[in-house]
Coordinates of C-alpha atoms in Angstrom, one line a residue:
X1 CA 0.0 0.0 0.0
X2 CA 1.3 3.5 -0.8
X3 CA 2.2 5.7 2.1
X4 CA -0.5 8.2 3.0
X5 CA 0.0 11.8 1.9
X6 CA 0.9 14.2 4.7
X7 CA -2.0 16.3 6.0
X8 CA -2.5 19.7 4.4
X9 CA -1.8 21.4 7.8
X10 CA 1.5 19.6 8.1
X11 CA 2.4 20.6 4.6
X12 CA 1.8 24.3 5.5
X13 CA 4.1 23.8 8.6
X14 CA 6.8 22.4 6.3
X15 CA 6.5 25.4 4.0
X16 CA 6.6 27.9 6.8
X17 CA 9.6 26.2 8.4
X18 CA 11.4 25.9 5.0
X19 CA 10.9 29.5 4.1
X20 CA 12.2 30.8 7.5
X21 CA 15.2 28.4 7.6
X22 CA 16.2 29.7 4.1
X23 CA 15.8 33.3 5.3
X24 CA 18.3 32.8 8.2
X25 CA 20.8 31.3 5.8
X26 CA 21.1 34.9 4.6
X27 CA 22.8 37.6 6.7
X28 CA 22.1 38.1 9.5
X29 CA 22.8 35.5 10.9
X30 CA 24.0 34.0 7.6
X31 CA 23.9 30.3 8.4
X32 CA 24.4 29.3 4.8
X33 CA 24.1 25.6 5.4
X34 CA 20.4 26.1 6.1
X35 CA 19.6 27.2 2.6
X36 CA 19.5 23.6 1.2
X37 CA 17.6 22.5 4.2
X38 CA 14.9 25.1 3.6
X39 CA 14.7 24.1 -0.1
X40 CA 14.4 20.5 0.9
X41 CA 11.4 21.2 3.1
X42 CA 9.8 23.1 0.2
X43 CA 10.4 20.0 -2.0
X44 CA 8.7 17.8 0.5
X45 CA 5.8 20.2 0.9
X46 CA 5.2 20.1 -2.8
X47 CA 4.6 16.3 -3.0
X48 CA 0.9 16.7 -3.8
X49 CA -0.2 16.7 -7.5
X50 CA -2.4 19.7 -7.6
X51 CA -0.9 22.8 -9.2
X52 CA -3.2 25.1 -7.4
X53 CA -2.4 23.6 -4.0
X54 CA 1.3 23.7 -4.7
X55 CA 1.0 27.3 -5.8
X56 CA -0.5 28.1 -2.3
X57 CA 2.3 26.1 -0.6
X58 CA 4.9 28.0 -2.6
X59 CA 3.3 31.3 -1.7
X60 CA 3.4 30.4 2.0
X61 CA 7.0 29.4 1.8
X62 CA 7.7 32.7 0.0
X63 CA 6.0 34.8 2.6
X64 CA 8.0 33.0 5.4
X65 CA 11.1 33.8 3.5
X66 CA 10.7 37.3 2.1
X67 CA 8.8 39.0 4.9
X68 CA 11.6 38.6 7.5
X69 CA 14.3 38.9 4.8
X70 CA 13.5 42.4 3.7
X71 CA 12.4 44.0 6.9
X72 CA 14.8 46.8 5.8
X73 CA 12.1 47.8 3.2
X74 CA 9.8 48.5 6.1
X75 CA 12.4 50.6 7.8
X76 CA 12.9 52.7 4.6
X77 CA 9.5 53.1 3.1
X78 CA 6.9 51.8 5.6
X79 CA 4.8 48.8 6.4
X80 CA 2.5 48.7 3.4
X81 CA 5.3 48.8 0.7
X82 CA 7.3 46.2 2.6
X83 CA 4.4 43.8 2.8
X84 CA 3.4 44.5 -0.8
X85 CA 6.9 43.7 -2.1
X86 CA 7.0 40.6 0.1
X87 CA 3.7 39.4 -1.4
X88 CA 4.8 40.1 -4.9
X89 CA 8.0 38.1 -4.5
X90 CA 6.2 35.3 -2.7
X91 CA 4.0 35.2 -5.8
X92 CA 7.0 34.1 -7.9
X93 CA 7.5 31.1 -5.5
X94 CA 3.8 30.3 -6.0
X95 CA 4.5 30.3 -9.8
X96 CA 7.4 28.0 -9.2
X97 CA 5.1 25.6 -7.2
X98 CA 2.6 25.5 -10.0
X99 CA 5.2 25.1 -12.7
X100 CA 6.9 22.3 -10.8
X101 CA 3.5 20.5 -10.5
X102 CA 3.0 20.8 -14.3
X103 CA 6.5 19.9 -15.3
X104 CA 6.9 16.7 -13.3
X105 CA 3.7 15.2 -14.7
X106 CA 5.5 13.9 -17.8
X107 CA 6.1 10.2 -17.9
X108 CA 9.9 10.3 -17.7
X109 CA 10.0 12.8 -14.8
X110 CA 7.4 11.4 -12.5
X111 CA 9.1 8.0 -12.7
X112 CA 12.7 9.2 -12.0
X113 CA 13.9 10.9 -8.9
X114 CA 17.1 12.0 -10.8
X115 CA 15.1 13.8 -13.4
X116 CA 12.9 15.4 -10.8
X117 CA 16.0 17.0 -9.3
X118 CA 17.1 18.3 -12.7
X119 CA 13.7 19.8 -13.4
X120 CA 13.3 21.2 -9.9
X121 CA 16.7 23.0 -10.3
X122 CA 16.0 24.3 -13.8
X123 CA 12.6 25.7 -12.8
X124 CA 14.0 27.3 -9.6
X125 CA 16.8 29.1 -11.5
X126 CA 14.4 30.2 -14.3
X127 CA 11.9 31.7 -11.8
X128 CA 14.8 33.5 -10.0
X129 CA 15.8 35.0 -13.3
X130 CA 12.2 36.0 -14.1
X131 CA 11.7 37.9 -10.8
X132 CA 15.2 39.4 -11.3
X133 CA 13.9 41.1 -14.4
X134 CA 10.2 41.7 -13.9
X135 CA 8.3 43.9 -13.0
X136 CA 10.0 47.3 -13.3
X137 CA 13.4 45.8 -13.9
X138 CA 13.0 43.1 -11.3
X139 CA 14.1 42.4 -7.7
X140 CA 17.0 39.9 -7.5
X141 CA 17.2 40.2 -3.7
X142 CA 16.9 36.7 -2.0
X143 CA 18.4 34.6 -4.8
X144 CA 19.7 31.4 -3.2
X145 CA 23.2 32.2 -4.4
X146 CA 23.4 35.3 -2.2
X147 CA 23.1 33.1 0.9
X148 CA 26.4 31.3 0.1
X149 CA 29.1 34.1 0.4
X150 CA 30.6 32.3 3.3
X151 CA 30.0 28.7 2.0
X152 CA 32.2 26.5 -0.1
X153 CA 29.4 26.6 -2.7
X154 CA 30.3 30.2 -3.5
X155 CA 33.3 28.9 -5.6
X156 CA 30.8 27.7 -8.2
X157 CA 30.2 31.4 -9.0
X158 CA 33.5 31.4 -10.9
X159 CA 32.2 28.7 -13.2
X160 CA 28.6 29.8 -13.9
X161 CA 27.8 32.9 -11.8
X162 CA 24.8 33.4 -9.7
X163 CA 22.6 31.0 -11.7
X164 CA 25.0 28.1 -11.1
X165 CA 25.3 28.7 -7.3
X166 CA 21.5 28.9 -7.0
X167 CA 21.3 25.7 -9.0
X168 CA 23.7 23.9 -6.7
X169 CA 21.8 25.0 -3.6
X170 CA 18.5 24.0 -5.0
X171 CA 19.9 20.7 -6.2
X172 CA 21.4 20.0 -2.9
X173 CA 18.0 20.7 -1.3
X174 CA 16.2 18.4 -3.7
X175 CA 18.7 15.6 -3.1
X176 CA 18.3 16.0 0.7
X177 CA 14.5 15.7 0.3
X178 CA 14.8 12.5 -1.8
X179 CA 17.3 11.2 0.8
X180 CA 14.7 11.8 3.5
X181 CA 12.0 10.0 1.6
X182 CA 14.4 7.1 0.9
X183 CA 15.4 6.9 4.6
X184 CA 11.7 6.9 5.6
X185 CA 11.0 3.9 3.4
X186 CA 14.4 2.2 4.2
X187 CA 15.6 2.3 0.6
X188 CA 19.2 2.3 1.6
X189 CA 20.6 2.1 -1.9
X190 CA 18.8 5.3 -3.0
X191 CA 19.7 7.0 0.3
X192 CA 23.4 6.3 -0.3
X193 CA 23.3 7.6 -3.9
X194 CA 21.5 10.8 -2.9
X195 CA 23.9 11.5 0.0
X196 CA 26.9 10.7 -2.2
X197 CA 25.8 13.2 -4.8
X198 CA 25.5 15.9 -2.1
X199 CA 29.0 15.0 -0.9
X200 CA 30.2 15.2 -4.5
X201 CA 28.9 18.8 -4.8
X202 CA 30.6 19.8 -1.6
X203 CA 33.9 18.2 -2.5
X204 CA 33.8 19.7 -6.0
X205 CA 33.3 23.2 -4.5
X206 CA 36.3 22.7 -2.3
X207 CA 38.5 21.8 -5.3
X208 CA 37.6 24.7 -7.5
X209 CA 40.7 27.0 -7.6
X210 CA 40.1 30.6 -6.7
X211 CA 43.2 32.6 -7.7
X212 CA 43.7 35.8 -5.7
X213 CA 47.2 36.8 -6.8
X214 CA 47.9 40.1 -8.4
X215 CA 48.6 40.0 -12.2
X216 CA 49.1 43.7 -12.9
X217 CA 50.4 45.1 -9.7
X218 CA 48.6 46.4 -6.6
X219 CA 46.2 49.4 -6.4
X220 CA 46.6 51.3 -3.1
X221 CA 43.2 52.6 -2.0
X222 CA 41.7 54.5 0.9
X223 CA 38.0 54.1 1.4
X224 CA 36.1 56.6 3.5
X225 CA 32.9 55.8 5.5
X226 CA 31.9 59.3 6.7
X227 CA 28.7 58.4 8.5
X228 CA 25.5 60.6 8.7
X229 CA 24.0 62.7 11.5
X230 CA 21.0 60.4 12.1
X231 CA 19.9 57.0 10.7
X232 CA 16.8 56.6 8.7
X233 CA 15.0 58.7 6.1
X234 CA 16.3 61.9 7.6
X235 CA 19.9 60.9 7.3
X236 CA 20.5 63.5 4.6
X237 CA 18.5 66.3 6.0
X238 CA 21.8 68.1 6.6
X239 CA 23.5 67.4 3.3
X240 CA 26.6 69.5 3.9
X241 CA 27.2 67.7 7.1
X242 CA 27.5 64.5 5.2
X243 CA 29.9 66.1 2.8
X244 CA 31.9 67.5 5.7
X245 CA 32.0 64.1 7.3
X246 CA 33.6 62.5 4.2
X247 CA 36.0 65.4 3.8
X248 CA 37.1 64.8 7.5
X249 CA 37.4 61.1 6.9
X250 CA 39.6 61.7 3.9
X251 CA 41.9 63.9 5.9
X252 CA 41.9 61.2 8.6
X253 CA 43.5 58.9 6.0
X254 CA 46.7 60.9 6.6
X255 CA 47.0 59.2 10.0
X256 CA 47.6 55.9 8.1
X257 CA 49.4 57.0 4.9
X258 CA 51.5 59.9 3.6
X259 CA 50.3 62.2 0.8
X260 CA 50.8 60.6 -2.6
X261 CA 50.9 57.1 -1.1
X262 CA 47.4 56.2 -2.3
X263 CA 46.4 55.6 -5.9
X264 CA 42.7 56.6 -5.3
X265 CA 40.3 57.5 -2.5
X266 CA 36.9 55.9 -2.6
X267 CA 33.8 57.7 -1.3
X268 CA 30.3 56.0 -1.1
X269 CA 27.1 56.7 -3.0
X270 CA 25.8 60.1 -1.8
X271 CA 29.2 60.9 -0.2
X272 CA 28.1 64.4 -1.2
X273 CA 24.5 65.2 -2.0
X274 CA 25.7 68.6 -3.2
X275 CA 26.8 68.5 -6.8
X276 CA 30.4 69.7 -6.9
X277 CA 30.1 70.5 -10.6
X278 CA 27.7 73.3 -9.9
X279 CA 28.4 74.2 -6.2
X280 CA 31.6 76.1 -5.8
X281 CA 31.9 75.4 -2.0
X282 CA 31.4 71.6 -2.5
X283 CA 34.1 71.7 -5.2
X284 CA 36.5 73.6 -3.0
X285 CA 36.1 71.1 -0.1
X286 CA 36.5 68.0 -2.3
X287 CA 39.4 69.4 -4.2
X288 CA 41.1 70.4 -0.9
X289 CA 40.7 66.9 0.4
X290 CA 42.1 65.4 -2.8
X291 CA 45.0 67.8 -2.8
X292 CA 45.7 66.9 0.9
X293 CA 46.0 63.2 0.2
X294 CA 47.5 63.9 -3.3
X295 CA 45.3 61.3 -4.9
X296 CA 42.2 61.3 -7.2
X297 CA 38.9 60.6 -5.5
X298 CA 35.9 58.6 -6.7
X299 CA 33.0 60.6 -5.2
X300 CA 29.3 59.6 -5.1
X301 CA 27.1 62.6 -5.8
X302 CA 24.0 63.7 -7.7
X303 CA 23.4 65.6 -10.9
X304 CA 20.3 67.6 -11.9
X305 CA 20.1 68.0 -15.7
X306 CA 18.2 71.0 -17.1
X307 CA 15.6 68.7 -18.6
X308 CA 14.5 67.6 -15.1
X309 CA 15.0 64.5 -12.9
X310 CA 18.4 63.6 -11.4
X311 CA 21.3 61.2 -11.9
X312 CA 22.9 59.1 -9.2
X313 CA 26.5 59.7 -10.3
X314 CA 30.1 58.8 -9.4
X315 CA 32.7 61.3 -10.5
X316 CA 36.4 60.8 -10.6
X317 CA 38.0 64.0 -9.2
X318 CA 41.6 64.8 -9.9
X319 CA 43.1 67.4 -7.5
X320 CA 43.5 70.7 -9.1
X321 CA 41.6 69.6 -12.2
X322 CA 38.2 68.4 -11.2
X323 CA 36.0 65.8 -12.8
X324 CA 37.8 63.6 -15.4
X325 CA 35.4 60.7 -15.6
X326 CA 31.8 59.9 -14.6
X327 CA 29.5 56.9 -14.1
X328 CA 25.7 57.3 -13.6
X329 CA 23.6 54.5 -12.1
X330 CA 22.0 52.5 -14.8
X331 CA 19.3 50.8 -12.7
X332 CA 17.6 53.2 -10.4
X333 CA 15.4 51.4 -7.8
X334 CA 11.7 51.7 -8.6
X335 CA 9.5 53.1 -5.8
X336 CA 12.6 54.4 -4.0
X337 CA 14.7 56.4 -6.5
X338 CA 11.9 56.9 -9.0
X339 CA 8.1 56.3 -8.7
X340 CA 6.4 54.5 -11.6
X341 CA 2.6 54.7 -11.6
X342 CA 2.8 57.4 -8.9
X343 CA -0.9 58.1 -8.9
X344 CA -1.7 54.4 -8.3
X345 CA 0.7 53.9 -5.4
X346 CA 0.2 57.2 -3.6
X347 CA -3.0 56.0 -1.8
X348 CA -1.0 53.1 -0.3
X349 CA 2.0 55.1 0.9
X350 CA 2.5 58.9 1.2
X351 CA 6.3 58.1 1.2
X352 CA 6.2 58.3 -2.6
X353 CA 6.0 62.0 -2.4
X354 CA 9.4 62.1 -0.7
X355 CA 10.8 61.4 -4.2
X356 CA 10.3 64.8 -5.7
X357 CA 12.6 64.3 -8.7
X358 CA 12.6 60.9 -10.3
X359 CA 16.1 59.4 -10.9
X360 CA 17.1 58.9 -14.6
X361 CA 18.9 55.8 -15.7
X362 CA 22.5 56.2 -16.9
X363 CA 23.4 54.7 -20.3
X364 CA 27.1 53.9 -20.0
X365 CA 28.8 50.8 -18.6
X366 CA 30.2 51.1 -15.1
X367 CA 33.8 51.5 -16.2
X368 CA 36.0 54.3 -14.8
X369 CA 39.5 54.8 -16.2
X370 CA 41.9 55.8 -13.4
X371 CA 45.3 57.2 -14.4
X372 CA 47.9 56.0 -11.9
X373 CA 51.2 57.8 -11.9
X374 CA 52.7 55.2 -9.6
X375 CA 51.8 52.3 -11.8
X376 CA 52.5 54.3 -15.0
X377 CA 49.3 53.3 -16.7
X378 CA 45.5 53.5 -16.7
X379 CA 43.7 51.1 -14.3
X380 CA 40.1 50.1 -15.1
X381 CA 37.7 50.4 -12.1
X382 CA 34.4 48.6 -12.4
X383 CA 31.8 50.7 -10.6
X384 CA 28.3 49.8 -9.6
X385 CA 26.1 51.8 -7.3
X386 CA 24.1 50.3 -4.4
X387 CA 21.5 47.7 -5.5
X388 CA 23.2 47.4 -8.9
X389 CA 25.4 44.8 -7.3
X390 CA 22.5 42.4 -7.4
X391 CA 22.1 42.5 -11.2
X392 CA 24.4 40.1 -13.0
X393 CA 24.8 41.9 -16.3
X394 CA 25.7 45.3 -14.8
X395 CA 28.7 43.9 -12.9
X396 CA 29.7 41.6 -15.7
X397 CA 29.7 44.4 -18.3
X398 CA 32.1 46.4 -16.2
X399 CA 34.6 43.5 -16.0
X400 CA 34.2 42.8 -19.7
X401 CA 34.9 46.5 -20.4
X402 CA 38.3 46.1 -18.7
X403 CA 37.8 46.5 -15.0
X404 CA 40.7 45.1 -12.9
X405 CA 39.0 45.8 -9.6
X406 CA 35.3 46.3 -8.5
X407 CA 33.9 49.1 -6.4
X408 CA 30.4 49.0 -4.9
X409 CA 29.4 52.5 -3.8
X410 CA 26.3 52.4 -1.6
X411 CA 24.3 54.4 0.9
X412 CA 22.6 52.3 3.6
X413 CA 21.6 55.1 5.9
X414 CA 17.9 54.9 5.1
X415 CA 17.7 51.2 6.2
X416 CA 18.7 51.9 9.9
X417 CA 20.1 49.0 11.9
X418 CA 18.6 46.3 9.7
X419 CA 20.4 43.5 7.9
X420 CA 20.3 45.3 4.5
X421 CA 24.0 46.3 4.6
X422 CA 25.3 42.8 5.4
X423 CA 23.0 41.2 2.8
X424 CA 24.4 43.6 0.3
X425 CA 28.0 42.7 1.4
X426 CA 27.2 39.1 0.7
X427 CA 26.4 40.0 -2.9
X428 CA 29.7 41.9 -3.2
X429 CA 31.6 38.9 -1.9
X430 CA 29.9 36.6 -4.5
X431 CA 30.7 39.1 -7.3
X432 CA 34.4 39.1 -6.3
X433 CA 34.5 35.3 -6.7
X434 CA 32.3 35.3 -9.9
X435 CA 34.7 37.6 -11.7
X436 CA 38.0 37.0 -9.9
X437 CA 38.3 40.7 -8.9
X438 CA 39.2 42.4 -5.6
X439 CA 36.2 44.3 -4.5
X440 CA 35.5 47.3 -2.2
X441 CA 32.1 47.9 -0.8
X442 CA 32.1 51.5 0.5
X443 CA 29.0 52.8 2.3
X444 CA 28.1 56.1 3.9
X445 CA 27.4 54.3 7.2
X446 CA 28.6 50.7 6.8
X447 CA 29.0 48.0 6.4
X448 CA 32.0 48.7 4.2
X449 CA 34.6 46.1 3.4
X450 CA 37.7 45.2 1.3
X451 CA 37.1 41.8 -0.3
X452 CA 39.8 39.6 -1.9
X453 CA 39.1 38.0 -5.3
X454 CA 38.3 34.7 -3.5
X455 CA 35.5 36.4 -1.6
X456 CA 37.3 36.6 1.7
X457 CA 36.8 39.8 3.7
X458 CA 40.2 41.5 4.3
X459 CA 39.0 44.5 6.2
X460 CA 35.6 45.7 7.2
X461 CA 33.8 48.5 9.2
X462 CA 31.0 48.7 11.7
X463 CA 27.5 50.1 11.1
X464 CA 26.8 53.8 11.7
X465 CA 30.5 54.6 12.4
X466 CA 33.0 56.9 10.8
X467 CA 35.9 54.8 9.6
X468 CA 38.6 54.6 7.0
X469 CA 39.9 51.5 5.3
X470 CA 43.4 51.4 3.7
X471 CA 44.3 48.4 1.5
X472 CA 46.2 47.2 -1.5
X473 CA 44.0 45.6 -4.1
X474 CA 45.5 42.9 -6.4
X475 CA 44.9 44.0 -10.0
X476 CA 43.8 41.2 -12.3
X477 CA 43.0 41.0 -16.0
X478 CA 42.2 37.3 -16.6
X479 CA 38.5 36.4 -16.8
X480 CA 36.7 33.6 -15.1
X481 CA 34.5 31.1 -17.0
X482 CA 31.5 32.8 -15.6
X483 CA 32.5 36.1 -17.0
X484 CA 33.2 34.6 -20.4
X485 CA 29.9 32.6 -20.5
X486 CA 27.9 35.8 -19.6
X487 CA 24.2 35.3 -19.6
X488 CA 24.2 31.9 -21.3
X489 CA 23.6 29.8 -18.2
X490 CA 20.5 31.8 -17.3
X491 CA 19.3 31.9 -20.9
X492 CA 19.6 28.1 -21.2
X493 CA 17.7 27.6 -17.9
X494 CA 14.9 29.8 -19.1
X495 CA 14.5 27.9 -22.4
X496 CA 14.7 24.5 -20.7
X497 CA 12.1 25.6 -18.1
X498 CA 9.6 26.5 -20.7
X499 CA 10.2 23.2 -22.5
X500 CA 9.9 21.2 -19.3
X501 CA 6.6 22.7 -18.3
X502 CA 5.1 22.3 -21.8
X503 CA 6.4 18.7 -22.0
X504 CA 5.0 17.9 -18.6
X505 CA 1.6 19.3 -19.3
X506 CA 1.5 17.4 -22.7
X507 CA 2.7 14.2 -21.1
X508 CA 0.2 14.3 -18.3
X509 CA -2.6 13.5 -20.7
X510 CA -1.2 10.0 -21.1
X511 CA -0.8 9.3 -17.4
X512 CA -3.7 8.8 -15.0
X513 CA -3.6 10.9 -12.0
X514 CA -3.9 7.9 -9.7
X515 CA -0.7 6.5 -11.2
X516 CA 1.1 9.8 -10.5
X517 CA -0.1 9.9 -6.9
X518 CA 0.9 6.4 -6.2
X519 CA 4.3 6.9 -7.7
X520 CA 4.8 10.1 -5.7
X521 CA 3.9 8.3 -2.5
X522 CA 6.4 5.6 -3.3
X523 CA 9.1 8.2 -3.6
X524 CA 9.7 8.1 -7.3

């Protein structure tokens, strides 16, 4: 007799537990080993055949994951937008649950545990890619890969980027779920195979080489975390105070280095909310700081074009010369830096009116050429601003353009003492491994860090402190397999996912539902 299906209430408990365990695999606390466990519980919760029921299960898992993961959204924009975003993202997990139900109905898949793992993984990656692109440019936060910055699995990023790391985590979870079913039914042979495959993934991750050695010399940097007067939405109420803080932090670098010893000084996003290209006093302060350390400075600022709107911009400032290169953020955050469908969302949150000038998207790749007199050449800096670190293509394009190091300029002041800064740092660490580049995350308030090309944190700062980081970054020009493959892994997953769902729905016509249910209960 086939084993009875778990009760629906027990399934909901599994989904809630799985979602929350996956959430705590992300910072903080960042217990990365729990991500596969959380996915395994989702797999077990989706054993029933009904696509509608499994969509509900996926939605419950998604709520248990996203609501506590992005509490920082509530800190920044309020309760309603936080919950609305959580519900939207949970909807994608609901879509996954339904798609998984349809895809596994095909004759080959429902008879094979191995094929179920493959289909489960492909669908998971495809849904992550979908929600990273839609709607309004997508929201990649919470991709499984971003939970693995401190895990051996992060090394897979150098082979296939974020999609491959997420695939490995999802695959490990599915294998653990099948192992649990095999153990329950005393199928020791299957249990051994499932656990051996998990062990193989772990061992492979440990054997992937991650080279951190300099290939083109070392770039000497100073990174300035200036802090703000108060946390939260009012952090920039006194804009010149924030500018003064970063000027003071730049001068404080001279306690650690002599003038001319640094190749570049890095300021965060919104290091000055006063545009030094139009404000003479801001220009005087920045130029004075650059002259004091005798080094160019990469300064996060804003620009207001005559046509309206604003740009979130980084300018490379040479002492005595001014701006010699710029980069403007290509992916402004919807409902934070610009407000789409403003009239529709205003009734839900008056916070939309705090954005008085919508941010305009930049059009150039995040590549900043730095002329280094000490190295005697131009060094390519790959620059992304704030949430852009979550978008695969934006970081990859800067490396392909010639970036030898990566810089993530960010402003975390609006998110208070939440986990947003450490979650973002985990993304920066993964990008370092993915592209084999030393990376600096520099924030107005923290957490800032210097990251080696293998993802290890070399130096970091606290949250809501004024600190300076001085380090030598190994310059590298070789590209990883992930950089060379580009968007192909994600594209292949998308195509396969569609084919799998269509094949499953077509194949289901030839299989009686009772057969599928019996096979599922037997652990096929």
